[in-house]
Coordinates of C-alpha atoms in Angstrom, one line a residue:
Chain L
M79 CA 94.8 94.6 109.3
S80 CA 92.6 95.8 106.5
F81 CA 89.0 96.7 106.4
D82 CA 87.7 93.3 106.8
R83 CA 86.0 94.1 110.0
L84 CA 84.1 97.1 108.6
I85 CA 83.2 95.2 105.4
E86 CA 81.6 92.4 107.5
K87 CA 79.5 94.9 109.5
I88 CA 78.3 96.5 106.2
D89 CA 77.5 93.2 104.8
A90 CA 75.5 92.2 107.8
M91 CA 73.4 95.3 107.8
Q92 CA 73.3 95.6 104.0
N93 CA 74.1 99.2 104.5
P94 CA 77.4 100.8 103.1
T95 CA 76.9 104.1 104.9
V96 CA 78.4 105.9 107.8
A97 CA 76.7 108.6 109.8
G98 CA 78.9 111.7 110.3
L99 CA 78.6 113.3 113.7
D100 CA 79.2 117.1 113.3
P101 CA 78.0 118.5 116.5
K102 CA 77.1 122.1 116.1
L103 CA 74.8 123.5 118.8
E104 CA 72.3 124.6 116.2
Y105 CA 71.9 121.0 115.1
I106 CA 70.8 120.0 118.6
T107 CA 67.2 120.3 119.8
D108 CA 66.4 123.0 122.4
D109 CA 65.3 120.6 125.1
I110 CA 68.6 118.8 125.1
K111 CA 70.5 122.0 125.3
K112 CA 68.2 123.5 127.9
R113 CA 68.7 120.4 130.2
A114 CA 72.5 120.3 129.8
F115 CA 73.0 124.1 130.4
E116 CA 70.8 124.0 133.4
Q117 CA 72.6 121.0 134.9
F118 CA 76.2 121.9 133.9
G119 CA 76.2 125.7 133.4
G120 CA 76.4 127.9 130.4
G121 CA 80.0 127.2 129.7
L122 CA 81.9 124.6 127.8
D123 CA 80.9 121.9 130.4
G124 CA 77.2 122.6 129.5
A125 CA 77.9 122.7 125.8
A126 CA 79.8 119.4 126.0
A127 CA 77.1 117.8 128.0
A128 CA 74.5 118.7 125.3
V129 CA 76.8 117.4 122.6
L130 CA 77.3 114.1 124.6
E131 CA 73.6 113.5 125.2
W132 CA 72.9 114.3 121.5
G133 CA 75.7 111.9 120.3
K134 CA 74.5 109.1 122.4
G135 CA 70.9 109.6 121.3
M136 CA 72.0 109.7 117.7
I137 CA 73.9 106.4 118.2
D138 CA 70.9 104.8 119.8
A139 CA 68.7 105.9 116.8
L140 CA 71.2 104.4 114.3
C141 CA 73.2 101.6 115.8
D142 CA 71.1 98.7 114.6
I143 CA 70.8 100.0 110.9
V144 CA 74.0 101.9 110.3
P145 CA 77.3 100.1 110.7
A146 CA 79.7 103.0 111.4
V147 CA 79.9 106.5 112.8
K148 CA 82.3 109.2 112.0
P149 CA 82.8 111.9 114.6
Q150 CA 84.3 115.0 113.0
L151 CA 87.1 116.1 115.5
A152 CA 86.9 119.7 114.5
Y153 CA 83.4 120.1 115.9
Y154 CA 84.4 118.5 119.2
E155 CA 87.6 120.5 119.5
R156 CA 85.5 123.6 119.0
F157 CA 84.2 123.0 122.5
G158 CA 87.7 122.8 124.0
W159 CA 89.0 120.1 126.1
Q160 CA 85.5 119.5 127.4
G161 CA 84.5 118.8 123.8
V162 CA 87.4 116.4 123.5
K163 CA 86.3 114.6 126.6
C164 CA 82.9 114.3 125.1
L165 CA 84.4 112.9 122.0
T166 CA 86.1 110.2 124.0
E167 CA 82.9 109.2 125.8
T168 CA 81.0 109.3 122.5
I169 CA 83.5 107.0 120.8
E170 CA 83.3 104.6 123.8
Y171 CA 79.5 104.6 123.5
A172 CA 79.4 103.9 119.9
K173 CA 81.7 101.0 120.3
E174 CA 79.6 99.6 123.2
K175 CA 76.7 99.7 120.6
G176 CA 78.7 97.8 118.2
M177 CA 79.5 100.6 115.7
F178 CA 82.8 101.0 113.8
V179 CA 84.3 104.4 114.7
I180 CA 86.0 106.5 112.1
A181 CA 87.8 109.4 113.9
D182 CA 87.8 112.1 111.2
G183 CA 90.8 114.2 112.2
K184 CA 92.8 114.4 109.0
R185 CA 95.9 114.1 111.1
N186 CA 99.4 114.4 109.5
D187 CA 102.9 115.1 110.6
I188 CA 106.5 113.8 110.4
G189 CA 107.2 110.2 111.5
S190 CA 107.9 110.7 115.2
T191 CA 104.9 113.0 115.7
M192 CA 102.6 110.8 113.6
E193 CA 103.5 108.0 115.9
A194 CA 102.0 110.1 118.8
Y195 CA 98.7 110.7 116.7
S196 CA 98.6 107.0 115.9
D197 CA 99.0 106.0 119.5
A198 CA 96.3 108.5 120.5
Y199 CA 93.6 107.4 118.0
L200 CA 94.4 103.8 117.0
G201 CA 96.7 102.5 119.6
N202 CA 97.6 102.9 123.1
I203 CA 100.1 104.2 125.6
E204 CA 101.7 102.8 128.7
I205 CA 101.5 104.8 131.9
P206 CA 101.9 103.5 135.5
D207 CA 98.3 102.3 135.7
G208 CA 98.8 100.2 132.6
V209 CA 98.1 100.2 129.0
I210 CA 95.4 102.8 128.1
E211 CA 93.7 103.6 124.8
P212 CA 93.4 107.4 124.8
F213 CA 90.6 107.5 122.1
G214 CA 90.2 104.0 120.9
A215 CA 88.8 104.6 117.3
D216 CA 88.7 101.9 114.7
A217 CA 90.0 104.1 111.9
L218 CA 91.5 107.5 111.4
T219 CA 91.4 109.9 108.4
V220 CA 95.0 111.0 107.4
N221 CA 96.4 113.7 105.2
G222 CA 99.3 112.3 103.2
Y223 CA 101.0 115.5 102.1
L224 CA 104.2 114.6 104.1
G225 CA 104.6 111.3 102.2
A226 CA 105.3 107.9 103.5
D227 CA 106.5 109.1 107.0
G228 CA 103.0 110.2 107.9
I229 CA 101.3 107.0 106.7
N230 CA 103.6 104.2 107.8
Q231 CA 103.3 105.0 111.5
P232 CA 99.4 104.6 111.7
L233 CA 99.8 101.6 109.3
K234 CA 101.9 99.8 111.7
L235 CA 99.1 100.0 114.4
C236 CA 96.6 99.0 111.7
D237 CA 98.5 95.8 111.3
K238 CA 98.9 95.2 115.0
Y239 CA 95.4 96.2 116.3
D240 CA 93.3 95.4 113.2
K241 CA 92.5 99.1 112.4
G242 CA 92.4 101.1 109.2
I243 CA 93.2 104.6 107.9
F244 CA 91.7 106.6 105.1
V245 CA 94.2 108.9 103.3
L246 CA 92.8 112.0 101.6
V247 CA 93.1 111.4 97.8
K248 CA 90.3 113.5 96.3
T249 CA 88.3 115.5 98.7
S250 CA 84.7 116.6 98.3
N251 CA 85.1 120.4 98.7
P252 CA 84.8 122.9 95.9
S253 CA 88.6 123.8 95.9
S254 CA 89.9 120.4 96.1
G255 CA 91.2 120.5 92.6
Q256 CA 93.4 123.5 93.1
L257 CA 96.1 121.1 94.1
Q258 CA 94.7 117.6 93.8
D259 CA 93.7 117.8 90.1
K260 CA 97.0 119.4 89.1
L261 CA 98.7 117.2 86.5
L262 CA 102.4 116.1 87.2
E263 CA 105.1 115.7 84.6
N264 CA 104.4 112.0 84.6
G265 CA 100.8 112.6 83.5
N266 CA 99.2 111.7 86.8
S267 CA 97.2 114.1 88.9
V268 CA 98.3 114.9 92.4
S269 CA 95.5 112.8 93.8
V270 CA 96.4 109.8 91.6
E271 CA 100.0 110.2 92.8
M272 CA 98.8 110.2 96.3
G273 CA 96.8 107.0 95.6
N274 CA 99.8 105.3 94.1
L275 CA 101.9 106.0 97.3
C276 CA 99.1 104.5 99.4
R277 CA 98.7 101.5 97.2
E278 CA 102.4 100.8 97.4
L279 CA 102.5 101.2 101.2
G280 CA 99.4 99.1 101.7
E281 CA 100.3 96.3 99.5
E282 CA 101.4 93.9 102.3
S283 CA 98.3 94.5 104.3
R284 CA 96.1 93.9 101.2
K285 CA 97.7 90.5 100.7
A286 CA 96.6 89.6 104.3
S287 CA 93.0 90.8 103.9
K288 CA 90.0 88.6 103.3
Y289 CA 88.2 90.9 100.8
G290 CA 91.2 92.3 99.1
Y291 CA 91.2 95.8 100.7
S292 CA 94.4 97.1 102.3
A293 CA 94.4 98.9 105.6
I294 CA 95.2 102.1 103.8
G295 CA 91.8 103.3 102.4
A296 CA 91.2 106.6 100.6
V297 CA 88.9 109.5 101.0
V298 CA 87.3 110.3 97.7
G299 CA 84.4 112.7 97.4
A300 CA 80.9 111.9 96.0
T301 CA 80.9 115.4 94.5
Y302 CA 83.3 114.3 91.7
P303 CA 81.6 111.2 90.4
E304 CA 83.7 110.9 87.3
Q305 CA 87.0 110.9 89.4
L306 CA 85.4 108.6 91.9
T307 CA 84.7 106.0 89.2
A308 CA 88.2 106.4 87.7
L309 CA 89.9 106.1 91.0
R310 CA 87.9 103.0 91.9
K311 CA 89.2 101.4 88.7
E312 CA 92.7 102.6 89.3
F313 CA 92.9 101.4 92.9
P314 CA 90.9 98.2 93.3
G315 CA 92.7 97.4 96.6
M316 CA 91.7 100.5 98.4
F317 CA 88.6 100.8 100.4
F318 CA 86.9 104.3 100.0
L319 CA 85.3 106.6 102.5
V320 CA 83.0 108.8 100.3
P321 CA 82.0 112.1 101.9
G322 CA 79.8 114.7 100.1
Y323 CA 76.7 112.7 99.9
G324 CA 73.5 114.6 100.8
A325 CA 74.0 118.2 102.0
Q326 CA 77.2 118.7 100.0
G327 CA 75.4 117.7 96.8
G328 CA 76.2 114.1 95.9
G329 CA 73.3 111.7 95.3
A330 CA 72.9 108.0 95.1
S331 CA 73.7 107.8 91.3
D332 CA 76.9 109.8 92.0
I333 CA 78.4 107.2 94.3
I334 CA 77.8 103.9 92.5
G335 CA 81.2 104.2 90.9
A336 CA 82.9 103.9 94.3
F337 CA 81.7 100.3 94.6
D338 CA 83.3 97.1 93.2
E339 CA 81.5 94.4 91.3
N340 CA 80.4 92.7 94.5
G341 CA 78.9 96.0 95.8
R342 CA 81.8 96.4 98.2
G343 CA 84.7 98.7 98.5
A344 CA 83.2 101.9 99.8
I345 CA 81.3 103.4 102.7
V346 CA 79.3 106.6 102.0
N347 CA 79.1 109.3 104.7
S348 CA 76.2 111.6 105.3
S349 CA 76.4 114.1 108.1
R350 CA 74.0 117.0 107.9
A351 CA 71.3 115.2 106.0
I352 CA 70.9 112.7 108.8
I353 CA 71.7 114.8 111.9
C354 CA 69.6 117.8 110.8
A355 CA 66.7 115.7 109.4
W356 CA 64.6 116.7 112.4
K357 CA 64.5 120.3 111.2
K358 CA 62.4 119.3 108.2
R359 CA 60.3 116.9 110.1
P360 CA 58.1 118.6 112.7
D361 CA 55.9 115.5 112.7
V362 CA 58.4 113.3 114.4
D363 CA 61.1 113.4 117.2
W364 CA 64.7 114.0 116.2
Q365 CA 65.8 110.5 116.5
T366 CA 63.1 109.1 114.4
A367 CA 63.9 111.8 111.8
A368 CA 67.5 110.8 111.8
R369 CA 66.7 107.1 111.6
E370 CA 64.2 107.5 108.8
E371 CA 66.7 109.6 106.8
A372 CA 69.4 106.9 107.4
L373 CA 67.0 104.3 106.1
S374 CA 66.1 106.3 103.1
M375 CA 69.8 106.8 102.3
K376 CA 70.4 103.1 102.6
K377 CA 67.5 102.3 100.3
A378 CA 68.6 104.9 97.7
I379 CA 72.1 103.5 97.6
N380 CA 71.0 99.9 97.5
E381 CA 68.6 100.7 94.7
A382 CA 71.3 102.5 92.8
L383 CA 73.5 99.4 93.2
G384 CA 70.7 97.4 91.8
R385 CA 69.9 95.3 94.9
Chain D
M51 CA 96.5 140.5 110.2
S52 CA 100.0 139.4 109.4
F53 CA 102.9 138.4 111.7
D54 CA 103.9 141.9 112.8
R55 CA 103.2 140.9 116.4
L56 CA 105.5 138.0 116.3
I57 CA 108.1 139.9 114.4
E58 CA 108.2 142.6 117.1
K59 CA 108.6 140.0 119.8
I60 CA 111.5 138.5 117.9
D61 CA 113.1 141.9 117.4
A62 CA 112.8 142.9 121.0
M63 CA 114.5 139.6 122.1
Q64 CA 116.9 139.5 119.1
N65 CA 116.0 135.8 118.9
P66 CA 114.2 134.3 115.9
T67 CA 113.6 131.0 117.5
V68 CA 110.7 129.1 118.9
A69 CA 110.8 126.3 121.5
G70 CA 108.8 123.2 120.4
L71 CA 106.9 121.5 123.3
D72 CA 106.8 117.7 122.5
P73 CA 105.8 116.3 125.9
K74 CA 106.9 112.7 125.9
L75 CA 107.1 111.2 129.4
E76 CA 110.7 110.2 128.8
Y77 CA 111.6 113.8 128.3
I78 CA 110.4 114.6 131.7
T79 CA 112.5 114.3 134.7
D80 CA 111.7 111.5 137.3
D81 CA 110.9 113.9 140.2
I82 CA 108.2 115.7 138.3
K83 CA 106.6 112.4 137.1
K84 CA 106.9 110.9 140.7
R85 CA 105.2 113.9 142.2
A86 CA 102.3 114.0 139.6
F87 CA 101.7 110.3 139.7
E88 CA 101.6 110.3 143.5
Q89 CA 99.2 113.2 143.7
F90 CA 96.9 112.5 140.7
G91 CA 97.3 108.7 140.2
G92 CA 98.9 106.6 137.6
G93 CA 96.5 107.2 134.9
L94 CA 96.0 110.0 132.3
D95 CA 95.3 112.5 135.0
G96 CA 98.7 111.9 136.6
A97 CA 100.4 111.9 133.1
A98 CA 98.7 115.1 132.2
A99 CA 99.7 116.7 135.5
A100 CA 103.3 115.9 134.9
V101 CA 103.2 117.3 131.3
L102 CA 101.6 120.5 132.7
E103 CA 104.2 121.0 135.5
W104 CA 106.9 120.4 133.0
G105 CA 105.4 122.7 130.4
K106 CA 105.1 125.5 132.8
G107 CA 108.7 125.0 134.1
M108 CA 109.9 125.0 130.5
I109 CA 108.1 128.3 129.8
D110 CA 109.4 129.8 133.0
A111 CA 112.9 128.9 131.9
L112 CA 112.6 130.4 128.4
C113 CA 110.0 133.2 128.5
D114 CA 112.4 136.1 128.7
I115 CA 114.8 134.8 126.1
V116 CA 112.6 133.0 123.6
P117 CA 109.7 134.8 122.0
A118 CA 107.5 131.9 121.1
V119 CA 106.5 128.4 122.0
K120 CA 105.1 125.7 119.8
P121 CA 103.1 123.0 121.5
Q122 CA 102.8 119.9 119.3
L123 CA 99.2 118.9 119.6
A124 CA 99.9 115.2 118.8
Y125 CA 101.8 114.8 122.0
Y126 CA 99.1 116.3 124.1
E127 CA 96.3 114.3 122.3
R128 CA 98.4 111.2 123.1
F129 CA 97.3 111.7 126.8
G130 CA 93.6 111.8 125.8
W131 CA 91.3 114.6 126.8
Q132 CA 93.3 115.0 129.9
G133 CA 96.3 115.9 127.7
V134 CA 94.2 118.3 125.7
K135 CA 93.0 119.9 128.9
C136 CA 96.8 120.3 129.9
L137 CA 97.4 121.8 126.4
T138 CA 94.7 124.4 127.1
E139 CA 96.4 125.3 130.4
T140 CA 99.9 125.3 128.9
I141 CA 98.9 127.7 126.2
E142 CA 97.2 130.0 128.8
Y143 CA 100.3 130.0 130.9
A144 CA 102.6 130.8 128.0
K145 CA 100.4 133.7 127.0
E146 CA 100.5 135.0 130.6
K147 CA 104.2 134.9 130.4
G148 CA 104.1 136.9 127.1
M149 CA 105.0 134.2 124.7
F150 CA 103.5 134.0 121.2
V151 CA 101.8 130.5 120.9
I152 CA 101.9 128.4 117.7
A153 CA 99.5 125.6 117.9
D154 CA 101.2 122.9 115.8
G155 CA 98.1 120.9 114.7
K156 CA 98.4 120.8 110.9
R157 CA 94.7 121.0 110.8
N158 CA 92.9 120.7 107.4
D159 CA 89.5 120.0 106.2
I160 CA 86.7 121.4 104.0
G161 CA 85.5 125.0 104.5
S162 CA 82.7 124.3 107.0
T163 CA 84.8 122.0 109.1
M164 CA 87.8 124.2 108.9
E165 CA 85.7 127.0 110.3
A166 CA 85.2 124.9 113.4
Y167 CA 89.0 124.3 113.7
S168 CA 89.6 128.0 113.2
D169 CA 87.1 128.9 115.9
A170 CA 88.8 126.4 118.2
Y171 CA 92.4 127.4 117.9
L172 CA 92.3 131.1 116.7
G173 CA 88.9 132.4 117.4
N174 CA 86.0 131.9 119.8
I175 CA 82.6 130.5 120.2
E176 CA 79.3 131.9 121.6
I177 CA 77.6 129.9 124.3
P178 CA 75.2 131.0 127.0
D179 CA 78.0 132.1 129.4
G180 CA 79.3 134.5 126.7
V181 CA 82.2 134.4 124.2
I182 CA 84.9 131.8 125.0
E183 CA 88.3 131.2 123.3
P184 CA 88.6 127.3 123.4
F185 CA 92.3 127.2 122.9
G186 CA 93.4 130.8 122.3
A187 CA 96.6 130.2 120.3
D188 CA 98.2 133.0 118.3
A189 CA 98.9 130.9 115.2
L190 CA 98.1 127.5 113.9
T191 CA 99.8 125.2 111.5
V192 CA 97.6 124.2 108.5
N193 CA 97.9 121.5 105.8
G194 CA 96.6 123.0 102.5
Y195 CA 96.0 119.7 100.5
L196 CA 92.3 120.8 100.2
G197 CA 93.1 124.0 98.5
A198 CA 91.7 127.5 99.4
D199 CA 88.7 126.2 101.3
G200 CA 90.9 125.1 104.1
I201 CA 93.0 128.2 104.1
N202 CA 90.4 131.0 103.8
Q203 CA 88.5 130.1 107.0
P204 CA 91.4 130.6 109.3
L205 CA 92.5 133.5 107.3
K206 CA 89.3 135.3 108.2
L207 CA 90.0 135.0 111.8
C208 CA 93.7 136.1 111.4
D209 CA 92.3 139.4 109.9
K210 CA 89.8 139.7 112.7
Y211 CA 91.8 138.8 115.7
D212 CA 95.5 139.6 114.6
K213 CA 96.5 135.9 114.3
G214 CA 98.6 133.9 111.8
I215 CA 98.6 130.5 110.1
F216 CA 101.7 128.6 108.8
V217 CA 100.7 126.4 105.8
L218 CA 102.8 123.3 105.1
V219 CA 104.9 124.0 102.0
K220 CA 108.1 121.9 102.3
T221 CA 108.2 119.8 105.3
S222 CA 111.4 118.7 107.1
N223 CA 110.9 114.9 107.2
P224 CA 112.7 112.4 105.0
S225 CA 109.8 111.5 102.8
S226 CA 108.5 115.1 102.3
G227 CA 109.7 115.0 98.6
Q228 CA 107.5 112.0 97.7
L229 CA 104.8 114.4 96.9
Q230 CA 106.1 117.9 97.6
D231 CA 109.1 117.7 95.2
K232 CA 107.1 116.3 92.4
L233 CA 107.1 118.5 89.4
L234 CA 103.9 119.7 87.7
E235 CA 103.3 120.1 84.0
N236 CA 103.8 123.9 84.5
G237 CA 107.3 123.2 85.8
N238 CA 106.5 124.1 89.5
S239 CA 107.0 121.6 92.2
V240 CA 104.0 120.7 94.4
S241 CA 105.5 122.7 97.2
V242 CA 105.9 125.8 95.0
E243 CA 102.3 125.4 93.8
M244 CA 101.2 125.3 97.4
G245 CA 103.3 128.5 98.1
N246 CA 101.7 130.2 95.1
L247 CA 98.2 129.5 96.4
C248 CA 99.2 130.9 99.8
R249 CA 100.7 133.9 98.3
E250 CA 97.6 134.6 96.4
L251 CA 95.3 134.1 99.2
G252 CA 97.4 136.1 101.6
E253 CA 98.0 139.1 99.3
E254 CA 95.4 141.5 101.0
S255 CA 96.8 140.8 104.4
R256 CA 100.3 141.4 103.3
K257 CA 99.4 144.8 102.1
A258 CA 98.0 145.7 105.5
S259 CA 101.2 144.5 107.4
K260 CA 103.9 146.6 108.8
Y261 CA 106.9 144.4 107.8
G262 CA 105.6 143.0 104.6
Y263 CA 104.6 139.5 105.8
S264 CA 101.0 138.3 105.2
A265 CA 99.0 136.3 107.7
I266 CA 99.6 133.1 105.7
G267 CA 103.1 132.0 106.6
A268 CA 104.7 128.7 105.4
V269 CA 106.4 125.8 107.0
V270 CA 109.7 125.1 105.4
G271 CA 112.1 122.5 106.8
A272 CA 115.7 123.3 107.8
T273 CA 116.7 120.0 106.5
Y274 CA 116.5 121.1 102.9
P275 CA 118.6 124.2 102.9
E276 CA 118.7 124.7 99.2
Q277 CA 115.0 124.7 98.8
L278 CA 114.6 126.8 101.9
T279 CA 116.7 129.6 100.2
A280 CA 114.9 129.2 96.9
L281 CA 111.5 129.4 98.5
R282 CA 112.6 132.5 100.5
K283 CA 113.3 134.3 97.2
E284 CA 110.2 133.0 95.6
F285 CA 107.9 134.1 98.4
P286 CA 109.2 137.3 100.0
G287 CA 105.8 138.1 101.5
M288 CA 105.5 134.9 103.5
F289 CA 106.9 134.4 107.0
F290 CA 108.5 131.0 107.5
L291 CA 108.3 128.7 110.4
V292 CA 111.4 126.4 110.1
P293 CA 111.4 123.1 111.8
G294 CA 114.2 120.5 111.6
Y295 CA 116.8 122.4 113.4
G296 CA 118.8 120.5 116.0
A297 CA 117.7 117.0 116.6
Q298 CA 116.5 116.6 113.0
G299 CA 119.8 117.5 111.5
G300 CA 119.5 121.2 110.5
G301 CA 122.3 123.6 111.8
A302 CA 122.7 127.4 111.8
S303 CA 124.3 127.5 108.4
D304 CA 121.3 125.6 107.0
I305 CA 118.7 128.2 108.0
I306 CA 120.3 131.5 107.0
G307 CA 118.6 131.3 103.6
A308 CA 115.2 131.5 105.4
F309 CA 115.8 135.1 106.4
D310 CA 115.4 138.4 104.4
E311 CA 118.0 141.1 104.1
N312 CA 116.9 142.6 107.5
G313 CA 117.4 139.3 109.2
R314 CA 113.6 138.9 109.5
G315 CA 111.1 136.6 107.9
A316 CA 111.6 133.4 109.7
I317 CA 111.4 131.7 113.1
V318 CA 113.4 128.6 113.7
N319 CA 112.0 125.8 115.8
S320 CA 113.9 123.5 118.0
S321 CA 112.1 120.9 120.1
R322 CA 114.2 118.0 121.3
A323 CA 117.6 119.8 121.4
I324 CA 116.1 122.2 124.0
I325 CA 113.7 120.0 125.9
C326 CA 116.1 117.1 126.2
A327 CA 119.2 119.1 126.9
W328 CA 119.0 118.1 130.6
K329 CA 119.9 114.4 129.5
K330 CA 123.4 115.5 128.5
R331 CA 123.8 117.9 131.3
P332 CA 124.1 116.1 134.7
D333 CA 125.9 119.2 136.0
V334 CA 122.7 121.5 136.0
D335 CA 119.0 121.2 136.5
W336 CA 116.7 120.5 133.6
Q337 CA 115.5 124.1 133.3
T338 CA 119.0 125.6 133.3
A339 CA 120.0 123.0 130.6
A340 CA 117.0 124.0 128.4
R341 CA 117.7 127.7 128.9
E342 CA 121.4 127.4 128.1
E343 CA 120.6 125.2 125.0
A344 CA 118.2 128.0 123.8
L345 CA 120.8 130.7 124.4
S346 CA 123.4 128.8 122.5
M347 CA 120.9 128.3 119.6
K348 CA 120.2 132.0 119.6
K349 CA 123.8 132.8 119.5
A350 CA 124.5 130.3 116.7
I351 CA 121.7 131.7 114.6
N352 CA 122.6 135.3 115.2
E353 CA 126.3 134.6 114.4
A354 CA 125.3 132.8 111.2
L355 CA 123.2 135.8 110.3
G356 CA 126.3 138.0 110.9
R357 CA 125.0 139.9 114.0

């Protein structure tokens, strides 16, 4: 039911940022990989073990200063089912440490199939042993190209289990405008039309929320600051997940438009800048490098927000 | 490099259909489930074991009459990482039996992340043990909302490893028109604009193909036969994956528009009608029921195509 839970975590830490977990082996220090491959072999088991140790270490380094973590499912799936097992354990660990977990899977399908994705990431399934949460994330990113059918299914679980979804509205990548910026006959861009659909579907959950944000949030990239500002004004009831900060080019001044007058309404993601910080910091260990980068991002955003 | 390989399998069997694997426990017979839960426990391991036995049995029943199989990733992910492990083994088994495997994951993301999905489903990764294909599918469904960035990455692997992708153009679900049918200022619908992007990006691979179909196919639903026919005319170089036949309401007469003048150019999916056929056939076992339903679908489509 809305993003109240996430907003309160952000407020408590005074940090509207989320750390993106994009586990590529080249982002992981040699000693972790060496240990994992020695113990679990040089196959996918070993790779997944390295990713798990890395993910837990990253969570340890950040969990008291960063409210949320965003595992990117593609990078876990790249290590096969062993990577997906590691994703499950990483999510579990992040939740134990009190972090809000956004599963970045950009899932989408027809209604009946979207129900299965929703059960997997936000809900649960009943099997003989009882009710089990397959992944147990707090939020899921969703692609809304199929219309309401693909959004209403996860929304049901958001209401039931106090979860949220972020629907792709305006993405951070260079070619996002090829479809999303196209103007419709009614004068709206495709991304605004997507936003309108989300606003309409999320209206009931917004009414039930404490801070005025519905359970249907939006992904809006930091790399298009003018659109970010315009979309914030257009959709005051939608909480924004803002990718593209840091390595993709967005800076603190680019994302202030994502926030409301109370400094709420958005969470800014940084993946590579945080997780690869150690490569530019031979003076400290990888966890310290990630933590200090996260603190410097927090500071830069709070300063840009004038606080 | 195009869909030549799939087209030749279809021609050899004279059957332009694909069986969709949507493993819900209620679609699996009690004796399979009983055996699996007794042997592997009542948790996700037991559920995944049931799904694996069922999937292998379905493949055995169909592999000499149906050229392709389409596992729906959502239903596997619903059983957690154990389900994803079972997906991996199901894909491997289908390929051993000579079937073309379409991983129905509707994946999408920015370029760097889409590279990871492409490696996972269509390509391979290098780890100390060597080069490993995490999932090893022949084709992947893709959502193109992010534009060329999300399509070019898998396309590279299609060219390199002789694979294909199907980009969602006009989906079969009731709400697909909410975005996809919207008209742009230039007079095109959003779905036609998506098709235009795919045609442009796939042009090189079309030139290299034997049958004139590029490596970028399209998902176009059987439930909108007029649009299906119009899109076939508009995009003669794009191979269509046509869902919505059978349980979703599309019939043989609805899908003839998807084919070219040689009776090629499309593969029609049926999931529930095949996999749940046993529920209406107490006279035969579940595999015979599936096989007979698949044969009757083949016959109906070939008759509608006048052959």
